PDB file of C-alpha atoms in Angstrom:
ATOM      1  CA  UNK A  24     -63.947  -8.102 -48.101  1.00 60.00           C
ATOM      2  CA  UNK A  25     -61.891  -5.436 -46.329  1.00 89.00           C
ATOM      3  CA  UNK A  26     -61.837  -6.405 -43.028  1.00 92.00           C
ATOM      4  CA  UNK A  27     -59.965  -3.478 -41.637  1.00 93.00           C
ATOM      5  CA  UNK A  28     -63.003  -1.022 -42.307  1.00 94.00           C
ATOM      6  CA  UNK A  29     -65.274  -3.189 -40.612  1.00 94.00           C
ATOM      7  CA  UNK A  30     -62.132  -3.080 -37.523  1.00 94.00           C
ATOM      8  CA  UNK A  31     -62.839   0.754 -38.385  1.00 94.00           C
ATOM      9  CA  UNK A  32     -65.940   0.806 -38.388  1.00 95.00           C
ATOM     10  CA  UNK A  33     -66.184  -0.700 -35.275  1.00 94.00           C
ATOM     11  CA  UNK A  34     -63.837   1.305 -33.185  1.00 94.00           C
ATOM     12  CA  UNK A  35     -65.591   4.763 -34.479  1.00 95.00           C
ATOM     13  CA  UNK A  36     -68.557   3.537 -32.398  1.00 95.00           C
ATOM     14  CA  UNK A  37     -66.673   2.242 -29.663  1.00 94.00           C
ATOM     15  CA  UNK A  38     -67.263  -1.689 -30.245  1.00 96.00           C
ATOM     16  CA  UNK A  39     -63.877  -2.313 -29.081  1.00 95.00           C
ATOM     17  CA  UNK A  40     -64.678  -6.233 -28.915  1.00 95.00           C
ATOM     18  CA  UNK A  41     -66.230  -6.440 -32.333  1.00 96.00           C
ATOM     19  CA  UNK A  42     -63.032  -4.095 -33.964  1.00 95.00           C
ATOM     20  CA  UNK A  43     -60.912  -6.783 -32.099  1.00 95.00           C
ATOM     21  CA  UNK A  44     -62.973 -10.221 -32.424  1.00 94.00           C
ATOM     22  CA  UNK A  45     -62.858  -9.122 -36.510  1.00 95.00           C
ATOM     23  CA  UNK A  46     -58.770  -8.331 -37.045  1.00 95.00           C
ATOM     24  CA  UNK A  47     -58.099 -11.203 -35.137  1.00 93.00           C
ATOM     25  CA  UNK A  48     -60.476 -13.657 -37.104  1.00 94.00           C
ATOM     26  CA  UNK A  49     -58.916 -11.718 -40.468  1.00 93.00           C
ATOM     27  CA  UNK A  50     -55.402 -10.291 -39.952  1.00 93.00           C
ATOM     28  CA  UNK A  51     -54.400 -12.967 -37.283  1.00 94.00           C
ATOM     29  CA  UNK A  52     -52.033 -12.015 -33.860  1.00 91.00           C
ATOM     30  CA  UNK A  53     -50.256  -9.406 -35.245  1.00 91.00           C
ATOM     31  CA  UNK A  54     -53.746  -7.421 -36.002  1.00 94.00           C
ATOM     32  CA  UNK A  55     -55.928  -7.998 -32.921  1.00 93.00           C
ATOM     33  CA  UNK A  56     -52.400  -6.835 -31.349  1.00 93.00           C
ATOM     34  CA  UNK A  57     -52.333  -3.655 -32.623  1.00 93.00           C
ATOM     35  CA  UNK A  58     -55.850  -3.257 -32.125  1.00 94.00           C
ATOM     36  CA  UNK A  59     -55.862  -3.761 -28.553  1.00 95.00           C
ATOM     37  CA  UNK A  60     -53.047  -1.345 -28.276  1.00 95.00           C
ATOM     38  CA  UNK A  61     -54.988   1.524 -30.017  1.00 94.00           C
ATOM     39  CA  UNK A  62     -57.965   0.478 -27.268  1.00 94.00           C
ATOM     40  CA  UNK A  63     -55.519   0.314 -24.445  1.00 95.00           C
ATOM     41  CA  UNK A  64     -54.431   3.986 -25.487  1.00 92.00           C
ATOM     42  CA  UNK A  65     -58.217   5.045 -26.021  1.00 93.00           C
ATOM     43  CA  UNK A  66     -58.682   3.866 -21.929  1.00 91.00           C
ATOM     44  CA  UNK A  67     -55.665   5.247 -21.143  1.00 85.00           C
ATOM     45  CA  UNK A  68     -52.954   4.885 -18.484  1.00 85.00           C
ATOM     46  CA  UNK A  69     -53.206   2.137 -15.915  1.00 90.00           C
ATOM     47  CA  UNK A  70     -56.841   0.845 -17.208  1.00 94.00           C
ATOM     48  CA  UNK A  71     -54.994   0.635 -20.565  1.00 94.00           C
ATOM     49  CA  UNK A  72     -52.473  -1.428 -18.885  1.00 94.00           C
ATOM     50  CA  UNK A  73     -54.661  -4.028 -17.483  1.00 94.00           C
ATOM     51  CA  UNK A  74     -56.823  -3.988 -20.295  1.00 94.00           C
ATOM     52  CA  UNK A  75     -53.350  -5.437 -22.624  1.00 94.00           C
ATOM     53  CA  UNK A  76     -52.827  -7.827 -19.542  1.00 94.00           C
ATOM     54  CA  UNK A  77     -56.277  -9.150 -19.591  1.00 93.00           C
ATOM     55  CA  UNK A  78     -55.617 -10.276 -23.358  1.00 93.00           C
ATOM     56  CA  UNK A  79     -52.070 -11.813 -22.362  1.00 92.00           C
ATOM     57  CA  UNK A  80     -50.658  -9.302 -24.075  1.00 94.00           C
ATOM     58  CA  UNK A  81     -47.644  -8.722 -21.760  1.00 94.00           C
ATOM     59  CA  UNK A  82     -45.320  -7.321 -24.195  1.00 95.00           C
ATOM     60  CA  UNK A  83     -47.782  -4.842 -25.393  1.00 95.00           C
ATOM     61  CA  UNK A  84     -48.509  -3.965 -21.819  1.00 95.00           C
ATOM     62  CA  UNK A  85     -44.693  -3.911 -20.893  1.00 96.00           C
ATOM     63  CA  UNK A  86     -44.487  -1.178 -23.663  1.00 95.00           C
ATOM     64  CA  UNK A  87     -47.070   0.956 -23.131  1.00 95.00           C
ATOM     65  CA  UNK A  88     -45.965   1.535 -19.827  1.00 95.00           C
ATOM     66  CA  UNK A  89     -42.785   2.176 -20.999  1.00 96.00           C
ATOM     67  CA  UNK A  90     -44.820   4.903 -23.320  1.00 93.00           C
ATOM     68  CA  UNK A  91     -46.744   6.388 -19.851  1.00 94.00           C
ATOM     69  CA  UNK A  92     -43.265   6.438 -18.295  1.00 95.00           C
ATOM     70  CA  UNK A  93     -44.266   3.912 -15.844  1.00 95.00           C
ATOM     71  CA  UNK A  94     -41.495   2.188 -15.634  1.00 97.00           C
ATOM     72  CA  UNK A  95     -42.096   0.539 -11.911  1.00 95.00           C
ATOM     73  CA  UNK A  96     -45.222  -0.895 -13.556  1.00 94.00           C
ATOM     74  CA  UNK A  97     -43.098  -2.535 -16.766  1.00 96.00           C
ATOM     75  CA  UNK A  98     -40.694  -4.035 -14.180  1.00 96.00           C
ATOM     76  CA  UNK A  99     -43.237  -5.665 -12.434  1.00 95.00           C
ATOM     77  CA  UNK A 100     -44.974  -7.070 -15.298  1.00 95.00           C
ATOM     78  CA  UNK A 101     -41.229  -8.048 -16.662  1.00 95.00           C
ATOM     79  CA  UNK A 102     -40.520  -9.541 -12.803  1.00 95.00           C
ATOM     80  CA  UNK A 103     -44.030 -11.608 -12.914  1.00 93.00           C
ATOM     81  CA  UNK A 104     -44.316 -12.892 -16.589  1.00 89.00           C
ATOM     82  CA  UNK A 105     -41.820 -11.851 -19.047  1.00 93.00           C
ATOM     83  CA  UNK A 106     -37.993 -11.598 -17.286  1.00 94.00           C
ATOM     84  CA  UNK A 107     -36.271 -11.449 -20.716  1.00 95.00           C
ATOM     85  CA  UNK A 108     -37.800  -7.630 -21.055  1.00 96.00           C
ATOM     86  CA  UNK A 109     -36.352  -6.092 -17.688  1.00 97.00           C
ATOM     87  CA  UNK A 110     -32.985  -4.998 -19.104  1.00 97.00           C
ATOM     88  CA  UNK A 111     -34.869  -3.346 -22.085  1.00 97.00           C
ATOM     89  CA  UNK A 112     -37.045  -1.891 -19.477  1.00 97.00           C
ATOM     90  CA  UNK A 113     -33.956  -0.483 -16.727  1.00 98.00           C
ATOM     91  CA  UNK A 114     -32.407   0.817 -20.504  1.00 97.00           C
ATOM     92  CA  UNK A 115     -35.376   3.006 -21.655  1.00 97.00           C
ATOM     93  CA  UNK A 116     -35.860   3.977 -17.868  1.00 98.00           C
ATOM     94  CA  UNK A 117     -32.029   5.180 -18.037  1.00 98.00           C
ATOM     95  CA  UNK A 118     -32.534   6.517 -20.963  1.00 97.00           C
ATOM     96  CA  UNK A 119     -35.371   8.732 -19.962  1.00 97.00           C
ATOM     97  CA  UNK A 120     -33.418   9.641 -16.435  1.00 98.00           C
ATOM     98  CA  UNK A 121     -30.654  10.725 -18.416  1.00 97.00           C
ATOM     99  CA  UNK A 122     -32.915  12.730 -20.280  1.00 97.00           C
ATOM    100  CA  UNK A 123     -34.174  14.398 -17.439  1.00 97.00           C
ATOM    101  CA  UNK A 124     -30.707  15.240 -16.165  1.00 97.00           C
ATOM    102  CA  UNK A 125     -31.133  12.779 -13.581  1.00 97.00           C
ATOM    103  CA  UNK A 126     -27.579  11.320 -14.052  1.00 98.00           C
ATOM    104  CA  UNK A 127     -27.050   8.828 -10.901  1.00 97.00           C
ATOM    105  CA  UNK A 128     -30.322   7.721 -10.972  1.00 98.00           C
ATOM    106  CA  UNK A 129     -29.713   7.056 -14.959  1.00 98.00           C
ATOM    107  CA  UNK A 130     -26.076   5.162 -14.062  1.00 98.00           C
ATOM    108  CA  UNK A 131     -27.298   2.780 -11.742  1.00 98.00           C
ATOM    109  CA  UNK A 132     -30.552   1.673 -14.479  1.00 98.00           C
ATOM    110  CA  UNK A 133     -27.543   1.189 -16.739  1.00 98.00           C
ATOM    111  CA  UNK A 134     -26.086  -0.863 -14.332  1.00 97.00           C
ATOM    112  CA  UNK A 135     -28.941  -2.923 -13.918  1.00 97.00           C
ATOM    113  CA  UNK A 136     -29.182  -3.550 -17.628  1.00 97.00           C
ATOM    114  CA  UNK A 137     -26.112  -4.949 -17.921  1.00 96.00           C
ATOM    115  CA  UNK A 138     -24.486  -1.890 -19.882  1.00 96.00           C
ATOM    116  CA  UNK A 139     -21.898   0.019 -17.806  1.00 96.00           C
ATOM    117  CA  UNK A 140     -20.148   1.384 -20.641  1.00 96.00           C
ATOM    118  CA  UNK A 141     -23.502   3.611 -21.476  1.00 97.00           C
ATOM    119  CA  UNK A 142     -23.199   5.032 -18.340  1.00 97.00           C
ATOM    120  CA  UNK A 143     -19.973   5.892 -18.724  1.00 97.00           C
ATOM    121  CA  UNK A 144     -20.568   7.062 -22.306  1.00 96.00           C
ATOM    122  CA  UNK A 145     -23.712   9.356 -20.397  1.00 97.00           C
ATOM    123  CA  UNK A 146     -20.914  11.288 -17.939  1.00 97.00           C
ATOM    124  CA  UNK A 147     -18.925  11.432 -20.659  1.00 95.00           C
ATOM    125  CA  UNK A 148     -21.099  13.332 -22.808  1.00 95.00           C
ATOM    126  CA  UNK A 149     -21.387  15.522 -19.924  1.00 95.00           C
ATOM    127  CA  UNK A 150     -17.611  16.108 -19.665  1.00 93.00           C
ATOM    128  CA  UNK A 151     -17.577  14.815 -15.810  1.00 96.00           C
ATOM    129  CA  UNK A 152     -14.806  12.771 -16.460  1.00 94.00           C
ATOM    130  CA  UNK A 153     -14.089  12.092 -12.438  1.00 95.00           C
ATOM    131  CA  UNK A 154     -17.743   9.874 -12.492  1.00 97.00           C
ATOM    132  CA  UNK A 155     -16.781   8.365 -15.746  1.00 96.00           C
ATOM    133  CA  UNK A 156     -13.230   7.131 -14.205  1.00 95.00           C
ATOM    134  CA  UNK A 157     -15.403   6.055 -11.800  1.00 97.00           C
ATOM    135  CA  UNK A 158     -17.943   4.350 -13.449  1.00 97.00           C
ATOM    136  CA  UNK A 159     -15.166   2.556 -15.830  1.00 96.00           C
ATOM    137  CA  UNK A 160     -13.080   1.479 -12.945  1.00 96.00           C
ATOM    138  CA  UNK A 161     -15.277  -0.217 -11.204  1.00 95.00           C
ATOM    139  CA  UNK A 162     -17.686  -2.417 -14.053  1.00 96.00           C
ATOM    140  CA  UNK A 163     -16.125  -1.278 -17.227  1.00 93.00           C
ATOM    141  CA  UNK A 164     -12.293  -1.279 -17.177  1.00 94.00           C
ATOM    142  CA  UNK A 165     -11.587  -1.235 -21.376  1.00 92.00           C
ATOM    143  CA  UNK A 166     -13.390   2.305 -21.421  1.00 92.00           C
ATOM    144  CA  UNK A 167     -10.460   3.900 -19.281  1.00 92.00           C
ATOM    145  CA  UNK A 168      -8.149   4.451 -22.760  1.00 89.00           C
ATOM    146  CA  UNK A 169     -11.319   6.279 -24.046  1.00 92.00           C
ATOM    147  CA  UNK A 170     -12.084   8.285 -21.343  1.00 92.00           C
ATOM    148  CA  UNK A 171      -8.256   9.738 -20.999  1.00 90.00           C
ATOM    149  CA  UNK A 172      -8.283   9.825 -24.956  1.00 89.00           C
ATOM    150  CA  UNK A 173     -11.499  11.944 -24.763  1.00 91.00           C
ATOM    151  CA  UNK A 174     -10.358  14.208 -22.039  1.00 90.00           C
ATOM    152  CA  UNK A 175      -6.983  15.156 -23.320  1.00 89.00           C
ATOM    153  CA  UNK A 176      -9.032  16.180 -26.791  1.00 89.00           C
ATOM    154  CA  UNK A 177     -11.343  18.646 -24.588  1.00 85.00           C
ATOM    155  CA  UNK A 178      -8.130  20.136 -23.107  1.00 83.00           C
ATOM    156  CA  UNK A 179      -6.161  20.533 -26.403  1.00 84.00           C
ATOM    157  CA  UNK A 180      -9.278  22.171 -28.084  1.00 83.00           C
ATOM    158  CA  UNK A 181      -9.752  24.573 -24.788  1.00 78.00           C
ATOM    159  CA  UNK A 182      -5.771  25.064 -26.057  1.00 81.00           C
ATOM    160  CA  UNK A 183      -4.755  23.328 -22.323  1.00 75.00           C
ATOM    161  CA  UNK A 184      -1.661  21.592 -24.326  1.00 74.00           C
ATOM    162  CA  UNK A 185       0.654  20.870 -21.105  1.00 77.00           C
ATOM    163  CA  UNK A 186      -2.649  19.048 -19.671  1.00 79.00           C
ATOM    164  CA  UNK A 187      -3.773  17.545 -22.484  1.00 76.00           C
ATOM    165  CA  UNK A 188      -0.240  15.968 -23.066  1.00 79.00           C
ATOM    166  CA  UNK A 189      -0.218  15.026 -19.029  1.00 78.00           C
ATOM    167  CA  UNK A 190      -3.422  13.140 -19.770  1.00 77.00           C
ATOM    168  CA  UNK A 191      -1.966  11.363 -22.832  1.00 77.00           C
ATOM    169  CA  UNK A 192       1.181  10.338 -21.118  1.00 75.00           C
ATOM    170  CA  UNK A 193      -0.591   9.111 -18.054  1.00 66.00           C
ATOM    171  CA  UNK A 194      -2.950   7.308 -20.154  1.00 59.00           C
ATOM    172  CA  UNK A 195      -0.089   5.632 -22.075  1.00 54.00           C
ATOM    173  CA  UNK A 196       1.913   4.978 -18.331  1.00 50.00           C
ATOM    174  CA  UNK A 197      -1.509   2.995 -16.970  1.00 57.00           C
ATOM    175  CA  UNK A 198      -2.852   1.561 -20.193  1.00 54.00           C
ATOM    176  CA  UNK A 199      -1.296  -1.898 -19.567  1.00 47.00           C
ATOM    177  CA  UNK A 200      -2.645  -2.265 -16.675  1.00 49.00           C
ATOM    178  CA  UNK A 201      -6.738  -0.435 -17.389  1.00 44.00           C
ATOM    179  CA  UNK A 202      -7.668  -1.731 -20.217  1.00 45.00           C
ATOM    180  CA  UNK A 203      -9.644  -5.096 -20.289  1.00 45.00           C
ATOM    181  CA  UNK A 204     -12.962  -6.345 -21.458  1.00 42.00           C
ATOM    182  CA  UNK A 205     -15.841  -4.370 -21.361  1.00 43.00           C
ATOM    183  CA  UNK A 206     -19.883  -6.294 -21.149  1.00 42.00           C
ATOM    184  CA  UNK A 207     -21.321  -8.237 -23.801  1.00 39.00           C
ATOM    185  CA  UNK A 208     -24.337  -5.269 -23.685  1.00 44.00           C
ATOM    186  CA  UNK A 209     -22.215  -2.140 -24.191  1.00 46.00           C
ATOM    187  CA  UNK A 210     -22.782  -1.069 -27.596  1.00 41.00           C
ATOM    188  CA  UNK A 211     -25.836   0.909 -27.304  1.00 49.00           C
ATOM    189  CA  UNK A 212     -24.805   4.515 -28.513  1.00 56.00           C
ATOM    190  CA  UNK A 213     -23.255   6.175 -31.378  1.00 42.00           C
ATOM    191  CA  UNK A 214     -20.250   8.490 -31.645  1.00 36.00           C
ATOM    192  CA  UNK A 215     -22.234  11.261 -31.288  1.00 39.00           C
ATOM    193  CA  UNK A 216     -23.758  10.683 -28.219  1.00 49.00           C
ATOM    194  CA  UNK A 217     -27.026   9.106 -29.158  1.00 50.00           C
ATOM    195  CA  UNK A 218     -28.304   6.064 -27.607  1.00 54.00           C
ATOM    196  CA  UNK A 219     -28.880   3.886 -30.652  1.00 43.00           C
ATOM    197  CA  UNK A 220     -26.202   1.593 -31.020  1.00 44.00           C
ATOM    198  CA  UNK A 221     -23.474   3.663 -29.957  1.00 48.00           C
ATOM    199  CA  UNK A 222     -20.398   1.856 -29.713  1.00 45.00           C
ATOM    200  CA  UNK A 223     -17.561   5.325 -28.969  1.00 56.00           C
ATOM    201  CA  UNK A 224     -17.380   8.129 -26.770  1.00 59.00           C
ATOM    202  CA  UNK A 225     -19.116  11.428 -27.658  1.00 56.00           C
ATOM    203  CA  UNK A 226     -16.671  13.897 -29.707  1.00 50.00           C
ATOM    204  CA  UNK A 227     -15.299  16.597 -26.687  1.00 45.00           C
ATOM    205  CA  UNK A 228     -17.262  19.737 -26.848  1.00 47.00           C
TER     206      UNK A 228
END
């Protein structure tokens, strides 16, 4: 039979256990999963939370937390049960600080996460290329040539020439001794700025 209209069926009247007891018995992990998510999100918030961590389901409950923007919560599930998550979890936190304009706060969860080089990616989206320098210095040195390349673009479009070519020169005088490896978790934005694997410097504004 179909077993997800009896799962239906159930969860219109608020059998949560039956919907669940039935896609696990029929559609295996991956179904009682999903079904305990949609109950989770019918509780809501923290009661949602402990409801996925009553089932085991820590990933599930690492996520939706993520989803509420409780990120405190998801690293201390991640710190308790499930350490491979936290630098997903100080990523998405960064991501939504950076989102929020919240710029230190968003370098330093890059930081944790292993990728520098998206916080220095975040300033220089922002054209602060004084915390970028920064930022590169200090825990990614191989995004300096970028960051000079980058600026001396926003100053020939802005039609600065003498600075742009200052910046190029410079850049060419120190790149010998800047450049080096950046972090094996770097690549996490595209050109354009975005945050999905983005492996290059947004284009200067």
């Amino acid at each position: 039979g179909d077993w997800r209209s009896a799962v239906n069926m159930y969860r219109a009247i608020d059998q949560w256990q039956e919907a669940l007891r039935v896609a696990k018995q029929y559609g295996g992990q991956q179904a009682s999963t999903q079904v305990a998510c949609v109950w989770a999100r019918s509780v809501g918030d923290e009661a949602g939370i402990n409801l996925l961590m009553k089932f085991g389901l820590l990933e599930a409950a690492v996520e939706y937390s993520m989803e509420l923007r409780q990120f405190q919560r998801a690293e201390e599930i991640c710190r308790a049960s499930l350490k491979k998550k936290l630098p997903d979890v100080f990523l998405k936190h960064a991501a939504a600080l950076e989102d929020e304009g919240k710029f230190y706060e968003a370098e330093l969860e890059f930081i944790k996460a292993g990728s520098p080089k998206d916080a220095v990616y975040m300033f220089m989206h922002q054209q602060d290329w004084e915390n970028a320098k920064r930022v590169a210095e200090c825990f990614s040195p191989g995004s300096m040539a970028e960051i000079w390349e980058a600026q001396a673009q926003q100053q020939a479009q802005a039609k600065n020439y003498s600075s742009a070519e200052e910046l190029v020169t410079g850049r060419q005088a120190r790149g010998s001794r800047q450049d080096g490896p950046g972090t094996a978790h770097d690549a996490r934005r595209s050109p354009s700025g975005e945050r999905t694997g983005r492996s290059g410097p947004p284009p200067p504004r």
